[in-house]
Amino acid sequence: LIQVARLGKDYPLVGGGVTPVLRDIDLSIAPGEFVAIMGPSGSGKSTFMNILGCLDTPSVGVYHLAGQSVATLDSDRLAELRNRHIGFVFQGFNLLQRSSIVDNVGLPLLYAGVGKAERRRQAQSLLEQVGLGHRADARPNQLSGGQQQRVAIARALANQPPLILADEPTGNLDTQTSTEIMTLFRRLNAEQGITLILVTHEPDIARYARRLVRFKDGHIVHDGEVRL
Amino acid sequence: LIQVARLGKDYPLVGGGVTPVLRDIDLSIAPGEFVAIMGPSGSGKSTFMNILGCLDTPSVGVYHLAGQSVATLDSDRLAELRNRHIGFVFQGFNLLQRSSIVDNVGLPLLYAGVGKAERRRQAQSLLEQVGLGHRADARPNQLSGGQQQRVAIARALANQPPLILADEPTGNLDTQTSTEIMTLFRRLNAEQGITLILVTHEPDIARYARRLVRFKDGHIVHDGEVRL
Ligand SMILES: Nc1ncnc2c1ncn2[C@@H]1O[C@H](COP(=O)(O)OP(=O)(O)OP(=O)(O)O)[C@@H](O)[C@H]1O
Ligand SMILES: Nc1ncnc2c1ncn2[C@@H]1O[C@H](COP(=O)(O)OP(=O)(O)OP(=O)(O)O)[C@@H](O)[C@H]1O
Ligand SMILES: [Mg+2]
Ligand SMILES: [Mg+2]
């Protein structure tokens, strides 16, 4: 499903020049895998996830998604991939502040052309799966940090995408709620074959995965067993 | 230092009416204490921290800070308390997006009337304490999630406030960086007697504290030993 070869990413530096943030990344992920990504703060995990999610482009190297080189796709095709085939849980949630959470969760369904009543029904059901059905009409800023994180998770599940990229999805959640979310993810992976790539810094969360990729200074330094 | 009695907080509900978010909170914290606050997502921890930090007011009950009833203070005195005597690490960081991180960290010093060169010097030193001295001129959106969290921590330490309120300060940090931050907090508490109140959902982080307060549905259900 995902083929990354010799991938690198530079960012411009404030004083001029560039800083390499990802270097020489080789990675291959098959459909249905459940992969945990770990690594120190600033090691490049979110940058890598943004490239996988077609939200950013590499400076060098190739990224093939479902057999297609992402660099060759036009912007319509990229938008379609992002909105309908990839579910993204952002480290910063990225919710629309002026919309209700049921509208936020329904946004990928809107992009998929789903009608209004059906969007509301599906979004309500997703909110119930993360324990927030009773707050459907609330705005994000009327919710706690962990509640907003759960809205971001529910939105990523809309459209039942074949690939879910989750960047620290339990960072603001207590142990009980984290377990509920990880149990949900594990079920989606086991029952529907959804490919799941999850960034976390908590070993207890990483243990739900079947493969661990470790980043350090923009490189992959481990790729294999989840032995924590 | 902190005396809370019969404190409650309601929020207006979207459909009309109110929802109680905090109820009948009694709590007393002496100077120099190191308290961890835990509880499920949505149980009222951040709401309580905002009231302690003089950013919000209770609906009922009293809050005395350093012997003064906060409800009786005028807005100038409240602003002075917030900017000079309390350091707040927000769950959502709350950094100014259009300022460099060294200016962000220097903001409390500006409120304290510290001159420009001295502000820069102190802010640079604080950034170095959290491992970000080399990124002083970066904007927050040029940093990783964990780096932004560390800028928020550094800013809370400016002015060496006698009280630090930290709302999930390690939520986006890997184990190594979390340990560095908690070691820094423990040293400030042990050597300078700074009172530290820290919300976390991770038992490993709570264990640095000497007292644990547990929230559930807006109530305090445990207040005592950190036995996790
Ligand atoms: N402005 C608001 N209007 C309505 N309800 C609110 C508002 N702000 C917070 N709430 C509600 O108050 C409750 C407590 O929120 P709070 O942010 O204090 O929880 P928390 O314990 O910090 O949770 P978390 O661990 O998820 O950060 C939640 O149910 C939240 O939805
Ligand atoms: N727009 C940008 N300009 C310059 N540098 C950037 C930019 N965005 C990210 N970086 C840098 O790239 C590096 C990797 O960032 P990234 O967000 O991928 O880290 P991360 O592994 O997700 O960290 P965390 O665990 O703290 O979330 C960091 O040093 C960061 O400061
Ligand atoms: Mg990140
Ligand atoms: Mg909170």
Short mmCIF file of C-alpha atoms and ligand atoms in Angstrom, two decimals:
data_model
loop_
_atom_site.label_atom_id
_atom_site.label_comp_id
_atom_site.label_asym_id
_atom_site.label_seq_id
_atom_site.Cartn_x
_atom_site.Cartn_y
_atom_site.Cartn_z
CA LEU A 1 0.00 0.00 0.00
CA ILE A 2 2.75 2.42 1.00
CA GLN A 3 6.20 2.42 -0.62
CA VAL A 4 8.69 5.07 0.43
CA ALA A 5 12.22 5.08 -1.05
CA ARG A 6 15.19 7.38 -0.37
CA LEU A 7 12.77 9.98 0.94
CA GLY A 8 14.09 13.23 2.36
CA LYS A 9 12.59 16.54 3.51
CA ASP A 10 14.27 19.87 4.13
CA TYR A 11 12.82 22.98 5.70
CA PRO A 12 14.13 26.48 5.08
CA LEU A 13 15.97 27.92 8.06
CA VAL A 14 15.05 31.29 9.55
CA GLY A 15 18.53 32.68 8.87
CA GLY A 16 18.69 31.25 5.33
CA GLY A 17 19.75 27.81 4.09
CA VAL A 18 17.92 24.56 4.84
CA THR A 19 17.69 22.11 7.69
CA PRO A 20 17.22 18.42 6.87
CA VAL A 21 14.27 17.06 8.82
CA LEU A 22 13.94 13.66 7.14
CA ARG A 23 16.79 11.79 5.46
CA ASP A 24 17.00 8.65 3.38
CA ILE A 25 13.74 7.07 4.55
CA ASP A 26 12.98 3.61 3.09
CA LEU A 27 9.73 2.03 4.23
CA SER A 28 7.21 -0.42 2.86
CA ILE A 29 3.80 -1.03 4.49
CA ALA A 30 1.34 -3.65 3.25
CA PRO A 31 -2.47 -3.29 3.38
CA GLY A 32 -3.91 -4.31 6.75
CA GLU A 33 -0.75 -3.63 8.75
CA PHE A 34 -0.83 -1.96 12.18
CA VAL A 35 2.34 0.09 12.61
CA ALA A 36 3.45 2.21 15.58
CA ILE A 37 5.92 5.08 15.04
CA MET A 38 7.98 6.31 17.97
CA GLY A 39 10.89 8.68 18.43
CA PRO A 40 12.09 11.76 20.31
CA SER A 41 10.36 15.13 20.05
CA GLY A 42 11.46 16.79 16.82
CA SER A 43 12.70 13.59 15.16
CA GLY A 44 10.44 14.00 12.11
CA LYS A 45 7.39 11.83 12.87
CA SER A 46 4.68 14.43 12.11
CA THR A 47 6.58 15.64 9.04
CA PHE A 48 6.64 12.05 7.76
CA MET A 49 2.94 11.54 8.52
CA ASN A 50 2.06 14.73 6.60
CA ILE A 51 3.88 13.36 3.54
CA LEU A 52 2.12 9.98 3.86
CA GLY A 53 -1.20 11.84 4.14
CA CYS A 54 -0.51 13.81 0.91
CA LEU A 55 -0.50 17.09 2.85
CA ASP A 56 3.15 17.79 2.11
CA THR A 57 5.72 16.73 -0.46
CA PRO A 58 9.21 15.30 -0.02
CA SER A 59 12.27 17.28 -1.11
CA VAL A 60 13.86 14.12 -2.53
CA GLY A 61 12.91 10.47 -3.08
CA VAL A 62 9.63 8.75 -3.96
CA TYR A 63 6.33 7.96 -2.29
CA HIS A 64 4.00 5.42 -3.91
CA LEU A 65 0.49 5.05 -2.49
CA ALA A 66 -1.57 2.09 -3.76
CA GLY A 67 0.88 1.71 -6.64
CA GLN A 68 0.75 5.34 -7.79
CA SER A 69 3.61 7.79 -7.48
CA VAL A 70 2.07 10.65 -5.44
CA ALA A 71 4.37 13.20 -7.11
CA THR A 72 2.66 12.55 -10.48
CA LEU A 73 -0.92 13.08 -9.26
CA ASP A 74 -2.85 16.26 -10.05
CA SER A 75 -4.39 18.35 -7.27
CA ASP A 76 -7.93 16.98 -7.81
CA ARG A 77 -6.72 13.42 -7.44
CA LEU A 78 -4.66 14.37 -4.37
CA ALA A 79 -7.67 16.06 -2.76
CA GLU A 80 -9.76 12.96 -3.44
CA LEU A 81 -7.12 10.74 -1.80
CA ARG A 82 -6.88 12.98 1.24
CA ASN A 83 -10.62 13.37 1.76
CA ARG A 84 -11.92 9.92 0.87
CA HIS A 85 -9.18 7.34 1.20
CA ILE A 86 -7.09 8.58 4.12
CA GLY A 87 -8.33 9.37 7.62
CA PHE A 88 -5.98 11.73 9.48
CA VAL A 89 -5.97 12.35 13.22
CA PHE A 90 -3.80 15.46 13.65
CA GLN A 91 -1.52 16.07 16.64
CA GLY A 92 -3.21 19.48 16.98
CA PHE A 93 -6.73 18.20 16.14
CA ASN A 94 -7.30 20.86 13.39
CA LEU A 95 -11.04 21.17 14.03
CA LEU A 96 -13.09 23.98 12.49
CA GLN A 97 -13.78 26.26 15.46
CA ARG A 98 -16.97 27.81 14.06
CA SER A 99 -18.71 24.52 13.23
CA SER A 100 -20.44 22.12 15.55
CA ILE A 101 -18.62 18.87 16.18
CA VAL A 102 -21.24 16.87 14.27
CA ASP A 103 -20.54 19.10 11.24
CA ASN A 104 -16.80 18.71 11.78
CA VAL A 105 -17.13 14.92 11.80
CA GLY A 106 -19.37 15.03 8.72
CA LEU A 107 -16.88 17.05 6.64
CA PRO A 108 -15.21 14.07 4.88
CA LEU A 109 -18.72 12.78 4.05
CA LEU A 110 -19.55 16.16 2.47
CA TYR A 111 -16.47 15.80 0.25
CA ALA A 112 -17.69 12.33 -0.69
CA GLY A 113 -21.01 13.76 -1.88
CA VAL A 114 -23.13 12.25 0.91
CA GLY A 115 -26.49 14.00 1.43
CA LYS A 116 -27.23 16.15 4.47
CA ALA A 117 -29.50 13.83 6.47
CA GLU A 118 -27.28 10.81 5.91
CA ARG A 119 -24.16 12.84 6.88
CA ARG A 120 -25.80 13.84 10.15
CA ARG A 121 -26.81 10.26 10.85
CA GLN A 122 -23.34 8.83 10.18
CA ALA A 123 -21.55 11.63 12.05
CA GLN A 124 -23.84 11.17 15.06
CA SER A 125 -23.09 7.45 15.08
CA LEU A 126 -19.31 8.13 14.93
CA LEU A 127 -19.59 10.60 17.82
CA GLU A 128 -21.38 7.94 19.83
CA GLN A 129 -18.52 5.52 19.15
CA VAL A 130 -16.15 7.95 20.88
CA GLY A 131 -18.56 8.77 23.70
CA LEU A 132 -19.61 12.24 22.51
CA GLY A 133 -23.05 11.68 20.98
CA HIS A 134 -24.64 13.88 23.67
CA ARG A 135 -22.52 16.90 22.67
CA ALA A 136 -23.19 16.84 18.90
CA ASP A 137 -24.06 20.53 18.63
CA ALA A 138 -21.18 21.83 20.77
CA ARG A 139 -18.37 23.91 19.27
CA PRO A 140 -14.80 22.62 19.74
CA ASN A 141 -13.95 25.38 22.23
CA GLN A 142 -16.77 24.18 24.47
CA LEU A 143 -15.05 20.84 24.88
CA SER A 144 -12.16 19.54 26.94
CA GLY A 145 -8.80 18.71 25.33
CA GLY A 146 -9.51 15.01 25.35
CA GLN A 147 -13.01 15.54 23.97
CA GLN A 148 -11.61 17.55 21.05
CA GLN A 149 -9.11 14.79 20.40
CA ARG A 150 -11.94 12.28 20.24
CA VAL A 151 -13.82 14.46 17.72
CA ALA A 152 -10.66 14.44 15.57
CA ILE A 153 -10.61 10.64 15.81
CA ALA A 154 -14.29 10.33 14.87
CA ARG A 155 -13.73 12.59 11.84
CA ALA A 156 -10.84 10.40 10.67
CA LEU A 157 -13.19 7.39 10.70
CA ALA A 158 -15.85 9.03 8.49
CA ASN A 159 -15.86 7.50 4.98
CA GLN A 160 -14.40 4.30 6.49
CA PRO A 161 -11.05 5.06 4.83
CA PRO A 162 -8.72 2.14 4.02
CA LEU A 163 -5.78 4.01 5.60
CA ILE A 164 -5.74 5.81 8.95
CA LEU A 165 -2.83 8.03 10.00
CA ALA A 166 -3.08 8.94 13.69
CA ASP A 167 -0.55 11.41 15.13
CA GLU A 168 -0.51 10.95 18.92
CA PRO A 169 -4.28 10.22 19.10
CA THR A 170 -4.26 9.48 22.86
CA GLY A 171 -1.94 12.29 24.01
CA ASN A 172 -4.77 14.06 25.87
CA LEU A 173 -6.72 11.01 26.99
CA ASP A 174 -6.86 9.30 30.36
CA THR A 175 -6.01 5.61 30.55
CA GLN A 176 -9.61 4.38 30.41
CA THR A 177 -10.53 6.49 27.36
CA SER A 178 -7.22 5.61 25.64
CA THR A 179 -8.03 1.93 26.04
CA GLU A 180 -11.47 2.48 24.48
CA ILE A 181 -9.93 4.28 21.50
CA MET A 182 -7.17 1.70 20.97
CA THR A 183 -9.74 -1.12 21.23
CA LEU A 184 -11.76 0.62 18.52
CA PHE A 185 -8.67 0.98 16.30
CA ARG A 186 -7.69 -2.65 16.85
CA ARG A 187 -11.21 -3.78 15.88
CA LEU A 188 -11.20 -1.68 12.69
CA ASN A 189 -7.85 -3.19 11.77
CA ALA A 190 -8.82 -6.79 12.61
CA GLU A 191 -12.38 -6.80 11.23
CA GLN A 192 -12.20 -4.37 8.29
CA GLY A 193 -8.54 -4.69 7.35
CA ILE A 194 -7.98 -0.93 7.72
CA THR A 195 -4.26 -0.07 7.56
CA LEU A 196 -3.30 1.84 10.69
CA ILE A 197 -0.17 3.96 11.20
CA LEU A 198 0.00 5.54 14.64
CA VAL A 199 2.54 7.93 16.15
CA THR A 200 2.83 7.67 19.92
CA HIS A 201 5.39 8.20 22.62
CA GLU A 202 3.67 5.80 25.05
CA PRO A 203 4.87 2.17 25.03
CA ASP A 204 1.46 0.96 26.30
CA ILE A 205 -0.17 2.41 23.19
CA ALA A 206 2.55 1.15 20.84
CA ARG A 207 1.96 -2.40 22.11
CA TYR A 208 -1.39 -2.55 20.30
CA ALA A 209 0.54 -2.48 17.01
CA ARG A 210 2.27 -5.40 15.33
CA ARG A 211 5.29 -3.48 14.01
CA LEU A 212 7.39 -0.64 15.42
CA VAL A 213 9.28 1.97 13.41
CA ARG A 214 11.60 4.22 15.43
CA PHE A 215 12.75 7.66 14.25
CA LYS A 216 15.81 9.54 15.47
CA ASP A 217 17.14 12.77 13.95
CA GLY A 218 15.10 12.27 10.79
CA HIS A 219 16.30 8.69 10.18
CA ILE A 220 14.65 5.32 10.76
CA VAL A 221 16.77 3.51 13.34
CA HIS A 222 14.54 0.46 14.02
CA ASP A 223 11.89 -1.27 11.92
CA GLY A 224 10.48 -4.51 13.22
CA GLU A 225 9.19 -6.11 16.39
CA VAL A 226 7.29 -4.16 19.01
CA ARG A 227 9.50 -5.24 21.91
CA LEU A 228 9.00 -2.59 24.63
CA LEU B 1 -1.46 29.48 49.41
CA ILE B 2 -4.60 28.12 47.75
CA GLN B 3 -7.92 27.76 49.59
CA VAL B 4 -10.95 26.59 47.65
CA ALA B 5 -14.28 26.07 49.42
CA ARG B 6 -17.65 24.82 48.09
CA LEU B 7 -16.53 25.81 44.61
CA GLY B 8 -18.77 25.11 41.65
CA LYS B 9 -18.81 26.01 37.96
CA ASP B 10 -21.62 25.79 35.43
CA TYR B 11 -21.48 26.27 31.70
CA PRO B 12 -24.44 27.32 29.57
CA LEU B 13 -25.77 24.48 27.42
CA VAL B 14 -26.25 24.82 23.67
CA GLY B 15 -29.96 24.14 23.92
CA GLY B 16 -30.44 26.44 26.94
CA GLY B 17 -29.99 25.81 30.65
CA VAL B 18 -26.70 25.01 32.35
CA THR B 19 -24.47 22.00 32.82
CA PRO B 20 -22.54 21.67 36.07
CA VAL B 21 -18.86 21.07 35.32
CA LEU B 22 -17.45 21.47 38.84
CA ARG B 23 -19.37 20.80 42.05
CA ASP B 24 -18.64 21.35 45.71
CA ILE B 25 -14.86 21.46 45.43
CA ASP B 26 -12.99 21.85 48.73
CA LEU B 27 -9.21 22.01 48.48
CA SER B 28 -6.34 23.51 50.41
CA ILE B 29 -2.77 23.65 49.08
CA ALA B 30 0.17 24.98 51.11
CA PRO B 31 3.17 26.83 49.62
CA GLY B 32 5.84 24.47 48.32
CA GLU B 33 3.51 21.54 47.69
CA PHE B 34 3.78 19.37 44.55
CA VAL B 35 0.29 18.16 43.62
CA ALA B 36 -0.77 15.92 40.72
CA ILE B 37 -4.34 16.12 39.40
CA MET B 38 -5.78 13.16 37.52
CA GLY B 39 -9.20 12.17 36.22
CA PRO B 40 -11.13 11.10 33.12
CA SER B 41 -11.39 13.25 30.02
CA GLY B 42 -14.07 15.88 30.64
CA SER B 43 -14.02 15.55 34.44
CA GLY B 44 -13.27 19.26 35.00
CA LYS B 45 -9.47 19.40 35.47
CA SER B 46 -8.73 22.19 32.97
CA THR B 47 -11.78 24.16 34.09
CA PHE B 48 -10.48 23.98 37.67
CA MET B 49 -6.95 24.98 36.60
CA ASN B 50 -8.34 28.02 34.75
CA ILE B 51 -10.08 29.15 37.94
CA LEU B 52 -6.89 28.63 40.00
CA GLY B 53 -4.98 30.63 37.37
CA CYS B 54 -7.47 33.54 37.63
CA LEU B 55 -8.48 33.07 33.99
CA ASP B 56 -12.05 32.13 34.88
CA THR B 57 -14.41 32.61 37.80
CA PRO B 58 -16.45 30.09 39.75
CA SER B 59 -20.27 30.15 39.61
CA VAL B 60 -20.46 29.47 43.35
CA GLY B 61 -18.06 29.16 46.31
CA VAL B 62 -14.80 30.90 47.19
CA TYR B 63 -11.19 30.89 46.00
CA HIS B 64 -8.53 32.49 48.18
CA LEU B 65 -5.04 32.92 46.74
CA ALA B 66 -2.31 33.95 49.18
CA GLY B 67 -5.00 34.96 51.67
CA GLN B 68 -6.98 37.18 49.28
CA SER B 69 -10.42 36.35 47.94
CA VAL B 70 -9.94 36.40 44.18
CA ALA B 71 -13.56 37.46 43.64
CA THR B 72 -12.84 40.80 45.37
CA LEU B 73 -9.80 41.75 43.27
CA ASP B 74 -9.99 44.36 40.51
CA SER B 75 -8.91 43.57 36.99
CA ASP B 76 -5.50 45.25 37.30
CA ARG B 77 -4.63 43.20 40.36
CA LEU B 78 -5.89 40.02 38.64
CA ALA B 79 -3.76 40.74 35.58
CA GLU B 80 -0.74 41.29 37.79
CA LEU B 81 -1.33 37.96 39.55
CA ARG B 82 -1.73 36.11 36.26
CA ASN B 83 1.31 37.65 34.59
CA ARG B 84 3.80 37.85 37.43
CA HIS B 85 2.90 35.38 40.15
CA ILE B 86 1.44 32.43 38.29
CA GLY B 87 3.11 30.46 35.51
CA PHE B 88 0.58 28.59 33.36
CA VAL B 89 1.36 25.77 30.94
CA PHE B 90 -1.79 25.41 28.84
CA GLN B 91 -3.08 22.09 27.52
CA GLY B 92 -3.26 23.75 24.06
CA PHE B 93 0.03 25.73 24.48
CA ASN B 94 -1.60 29.10 23.58
CA LEU B 95 1.50 30.51 21.91
CA LEU B 96 1.37 33.68 19.81
CA GLN B 97 1.70 32.37 16.26
CA ARG B 98 3.17 35.56 14.77
CA SER B 99 5.94 35.99 17.34
CA SER B 100 9.22 34.15 17.59
CA ILE B 101 9.50 31.68 20.43
CA VAL B 102 12.06 33.84 22.25
CA ASP B 103 9.50 36.69 22.20
CA ASN B 104 6.79 34.30 23.35
CA VAL B 105 8.89 33.18 26.30
CA GLY B 106 9.78 36.81 27.11
CA LEU B 107 6.13 37.94 27.28
CA PRO B 108 5.71 37.55 31.07
CA LEU B 109 8.96 39.50 31.50
CA LEU B 110 7.54 42.30 29.34
CA TYR B 111 4.53 42.49 31.68
CA ALA B 112 6.94 42.68 34.60
CA GLY B 113 8.61 45.72 33.05
CA VAL B 114 11.92 44.02 32.25
CA GLY B 115 13.98 45.81 29.57
CA LYS B 116 14.45 44.44 26.06
CA ALA B 117 18.04 43.15 26.25
CA GLU B 118 17.50 41.50 29.64
CA ARG B 119 14.25 39.89 28.43
CA ARG B 120 16.07 38.37 25.47
CA ARG B 121 18.85 37.11 27.71
CA GLN B 122 16.49 35.48 30.23
CA ALA B 123 14.20 34.03 27.53
CA GLN B 124 17.21 32.55 25.69
CA SER B 125 18.39 30.94 28.92
CA LEU B 126 14.92 29.46 29.56
CA LEU B 127 14.79 28.08 26.01
CA GLU B 128 18.15 26.43 26.59
CA GLN B 129 16.78 24.78 29.74
CA VAL B 130 14.14 23.05 27.60
CA GLY B 131 16.58 22.21 24.78
CA LEU B 132 15.39 24.84 22.27
CA GLY B 133 18.04 27.56 22.50
CA HIS B 134 19.08 26.89 18.88
CA ARG B 135 15.57 27.68 17.57
CA ALA B 136 15.04 31.02 19.35
CA ASP B 137 13.88 32.89 16.25
CA ALA B 138 11.53 30.20 14.95
CA ARG B 139 7.75 30.74 14.87
CA PRO B 140 5.59 28.19 16.72
CA ASN B 141 4.27 26.69 13.47
CA GLN B 142 7.85 25.85 12.48
CA LEU B 143 8.17 23.56 15.47
CA SER B 144 7.02 20.07 16.32
CA GLY B 145 4.19 19.48 18.80
CA GLY B 146 6.57 18.56 21.57
CA GLN B 147 8.80 21.56 20.83
CA GLN B 148 5.80 23.91 21.09
CA GLN B 149 4.90 22.30 24.40
CA ARG B 150 8.41 22.97 25.68
CA VAL B 151 8.14 26.64 24.63
CA ALA B 152 4.91 26.84 26.67
CA ILE B 153 6.79 25.35 29.64
CA ALA B 154 9.68 27.80 29.28
CA ARG B 155 7.24 30.73 29.16
CA ALA B 156 5.58 29.55 32.39
CA LEU B 157 8.98 29.65 34.11
CA ALA B 158 9.73 33.28 33.12
CA ASN B 159 9.44 35.61 36.14
CA GLN B 160 10.23 32.63 38.41
CA PRO B 161 6.61 32.59 39.61
CA PRO B 162 5.87 31.14 43.07
CA LEU B 163 3.01 29.06 41.63
CA ILE B 164 3.09 26.94 38.47
CA LEU B 165 -0.07 25.41 37.00
CA ALA B 166 0.78 22.85 34.32
CA ASP B 167 -2.07 21.28 32.32
CA GLU B 168 -0.77 18.04 30.79
CA PRO B 169 2.74 19.49 30.17
CA THR B 170 4.20 16.20 28.87
CA GLY B 171 1.28 15.09 26.68
CA ASN B 172 3.29 15.53 23.47
CA LEU B 173 6.71 14.56 24.79
CA ASP B 174 8.63 11.33 24.42
CA THR B 175 9.79 9.53 27.56
CA GLN B 176 13.30 10.98 27.55
CA THR B 177 12.14 14.60 27.13
CA SER B 178 9.34 14.08 29.70
CA THR B 179 11.90 12.94 32.23
CA GLU B 180 14.01 16.05 31.57
CA ILE B 181 11.00 18.32 32.08
CA MET B 182 9.83 16.53 35.26
CA THR B 183 13.37 16.65 36.66
CA LEU B 184 13.40 20.40 36.02
CA PHE B 185 10.02 20.80 37.77
CA ARG B 186 11.15 18.69 40.72
CA ARG B 187 14.30 20.80 41.09
CA LEU B 188 12.34 24.08 41.02
CA ASN B 189 10.03 22.68 43.70
CA ALA B 190 12.82 21.28 45.88
CA GLU B 191 15.34 24.13 45.55
CA GLN B 192 13.16 27.21 45.13
CA GLY B 193 10.02 26.09 46.95
CA ILE B 194 7.85 26.77 43.89
CA THR B 195 4.32 25.39 44.37
CA LEU B 196 3.52 23.03 41.52
CA ILE B 197 0.07 21.80 40.46
CA LEU B 198 0.19 19.47 37.48
CA VAL B 199 -2.63 17.80 35.52
CA THR B 200 -1.62 14.53 33.92
CA HIS B 201 -3.18 11.28 32.85
CA GLU B 202 0.10 9.35 33.06
CA PRO B 203 0.88 7.57 36.35
CA ASP B 204 4.65 7.80 35.67
CA ILE B 205 4.36 11.58 35.62
CA ALA B 206 2.04 11.76 38.64
CA ARG B 207 4.63 9.83 40.69
CA TYR B 208 6.93 12.87 40.74
CA ALA B 209 4.34 14.62 42.91
CA ARG B 210 3.81 14.17 46.65
CA ARG B 211 0.02 14.42 46.66
CA LEU B 212 -2.67 13.20 44.26
CA VAL B 213 -6.09 14.78 43.73
CA ARG B 214 -8.50 12.76 41.57
CA PHE B 215 -11.45 14.31 39.73
CA LYS B 216 -14.54 12.45 38.49
CA ASP B 217 -17.65 14.11 37.03
CA GLY B 218 -16.66 17.50 38.44
CA HIS B 219 -16.08 16.22 42.00
CA ILE B 220 -12.92 15.42 43.95
CA VAL B 221 -13.02 11.70 44.72
CA HIS B 222 -9.51 11.23 46.18
CA ASP B 223 -7.10 13.63 47.87
CA GLY B 224 -3.99 12.18 49.43
CA GLU B 225 -1.21 9.73 48.70
CA VAL B 226 0.19 9.17 45.24
CA ARG B 227 -0.24 5.40 45.28
CA LEU B 228 -0.33 4.31 41.63
N1 LIG C 1 -17.23 26.79 27.20
C1 LIG C 1 -17.82 25.63 27.55
N2 LIG C 1 -19.15 25.43 27.35
C2 LIG C 1 -19.75 24.26 27.68
N3 LIG C 1 -19.12 23.22 28.25
C3 LIG C 1 -17.78 23.34 28.48
C4 LIG C 1 -17.06 24.53 28.13
N4 LIG C 1 -15.75 24.34 28.44
C5 LIG C 1 -15.66 23.09 28.97
N5 LIG C 1 -16.88 22.49 28.97
C6 LIG C 1 -17.21 21.15 29.46
O1 LIG C 1 -16.78 21.03 30.79
C7 LIG C 1 -16.35 19.68 31.03
C8 LIG C 1 -14.99 19.68 31.67
O2 LIG C 1 -14.06 20.22 30.78
P1 LIG C 1 -12.50 20.28 31.14
O3 LIG C 1 -11.81 20.92 29.99
O4 LIG C 1 -12.33 20.92 32.47
O5 LIG C 1 -12.14 18.73 31.27
P2 LIG C 1 -10.74 18.02 31.53
O6 LIG C 1 -10.87 17.25 32.77
O7 LIG C 1 -9.63 19.01 31.44
O8 LIG C 1 -10.65 17.03 30.31
P3 LIG C 1 -9.40 16.52 29.41
O9 LIG C 1 -8.69 15.51 30.25
O10 LIG C 1 -10.11 15.93 28.24
O11 LIG C 1 -8.57 17.71 29.08
C9 LIG C 1 -16.37 18.95 29.69
O12 LIG C 1 -17.52 18.13 29.60
C10 LIG C 1 -16.44 20.08 28.70
O13 LIG C 1 -17.11 19.69 27.53
N1 LIG C 2 7.78 24.73 8.81
C1 LIG C 2 8.91 24.35 9.41
N2 LIG C 2 10.05 25.10 9.25
C2 LIG C 2 11.20 24.72 9.86
N3 LIG C 2 11.36 23.62 10.60
C3 LIG C 2 10.27 22.84 10.79
C4 LIG C 2 9.00 23.17 10.20
N4 LIG C 2 8.12 22.20 10.59
C5 LIG C 2 8.78 21.33 11.36
N5 LIG C 2 10.08 21.70 11.50
C6 LIG C 2 11.14 21.02 12.25
O1 LIG C 2 11.23 19.70 11.78
C7 LIG C 2 11.62 18.85 12.88
C8 LIG C 2 10.67 17.67 12.95
O2 LIG C 2 9.38 18.11 13.27
P1 LIG C 2 8.19 17.09 13.48
O3 LIG C 2 6.97 17.90 13.76
O4 LIG C 2 8.13 16.14 12.34
O5 LIG C 2 8.68 16.29 14.77
P2 LIG C 2 7.95 15.17 15.62
O6 LIG C 2 8.81 13.96 15.58
O7 LIG C 2 6.53 15.04 15.19
O8 LIG C 2 8.02 15.78 17.07
P3 LIG C 2 6.95 15.74 18.30
O9 LIG C 2 7.11 14.38 18.90
O10 LIG C 2 7.49 16.84 19.18
O11 LIG C 2 5.60 16.01 17.76
C9 LIG C 2 11.60 19.69 14.15
O12 LIG C 2 12.92 20.04 14.51
C10 LIG C 2 10.81 20.91 13.72
O13 LIG C 2 11.21 22.05 14.43
MG MG C 3 4.77 15.56 16.09
MG MG C 4 -8.16 19.30 30.05
#
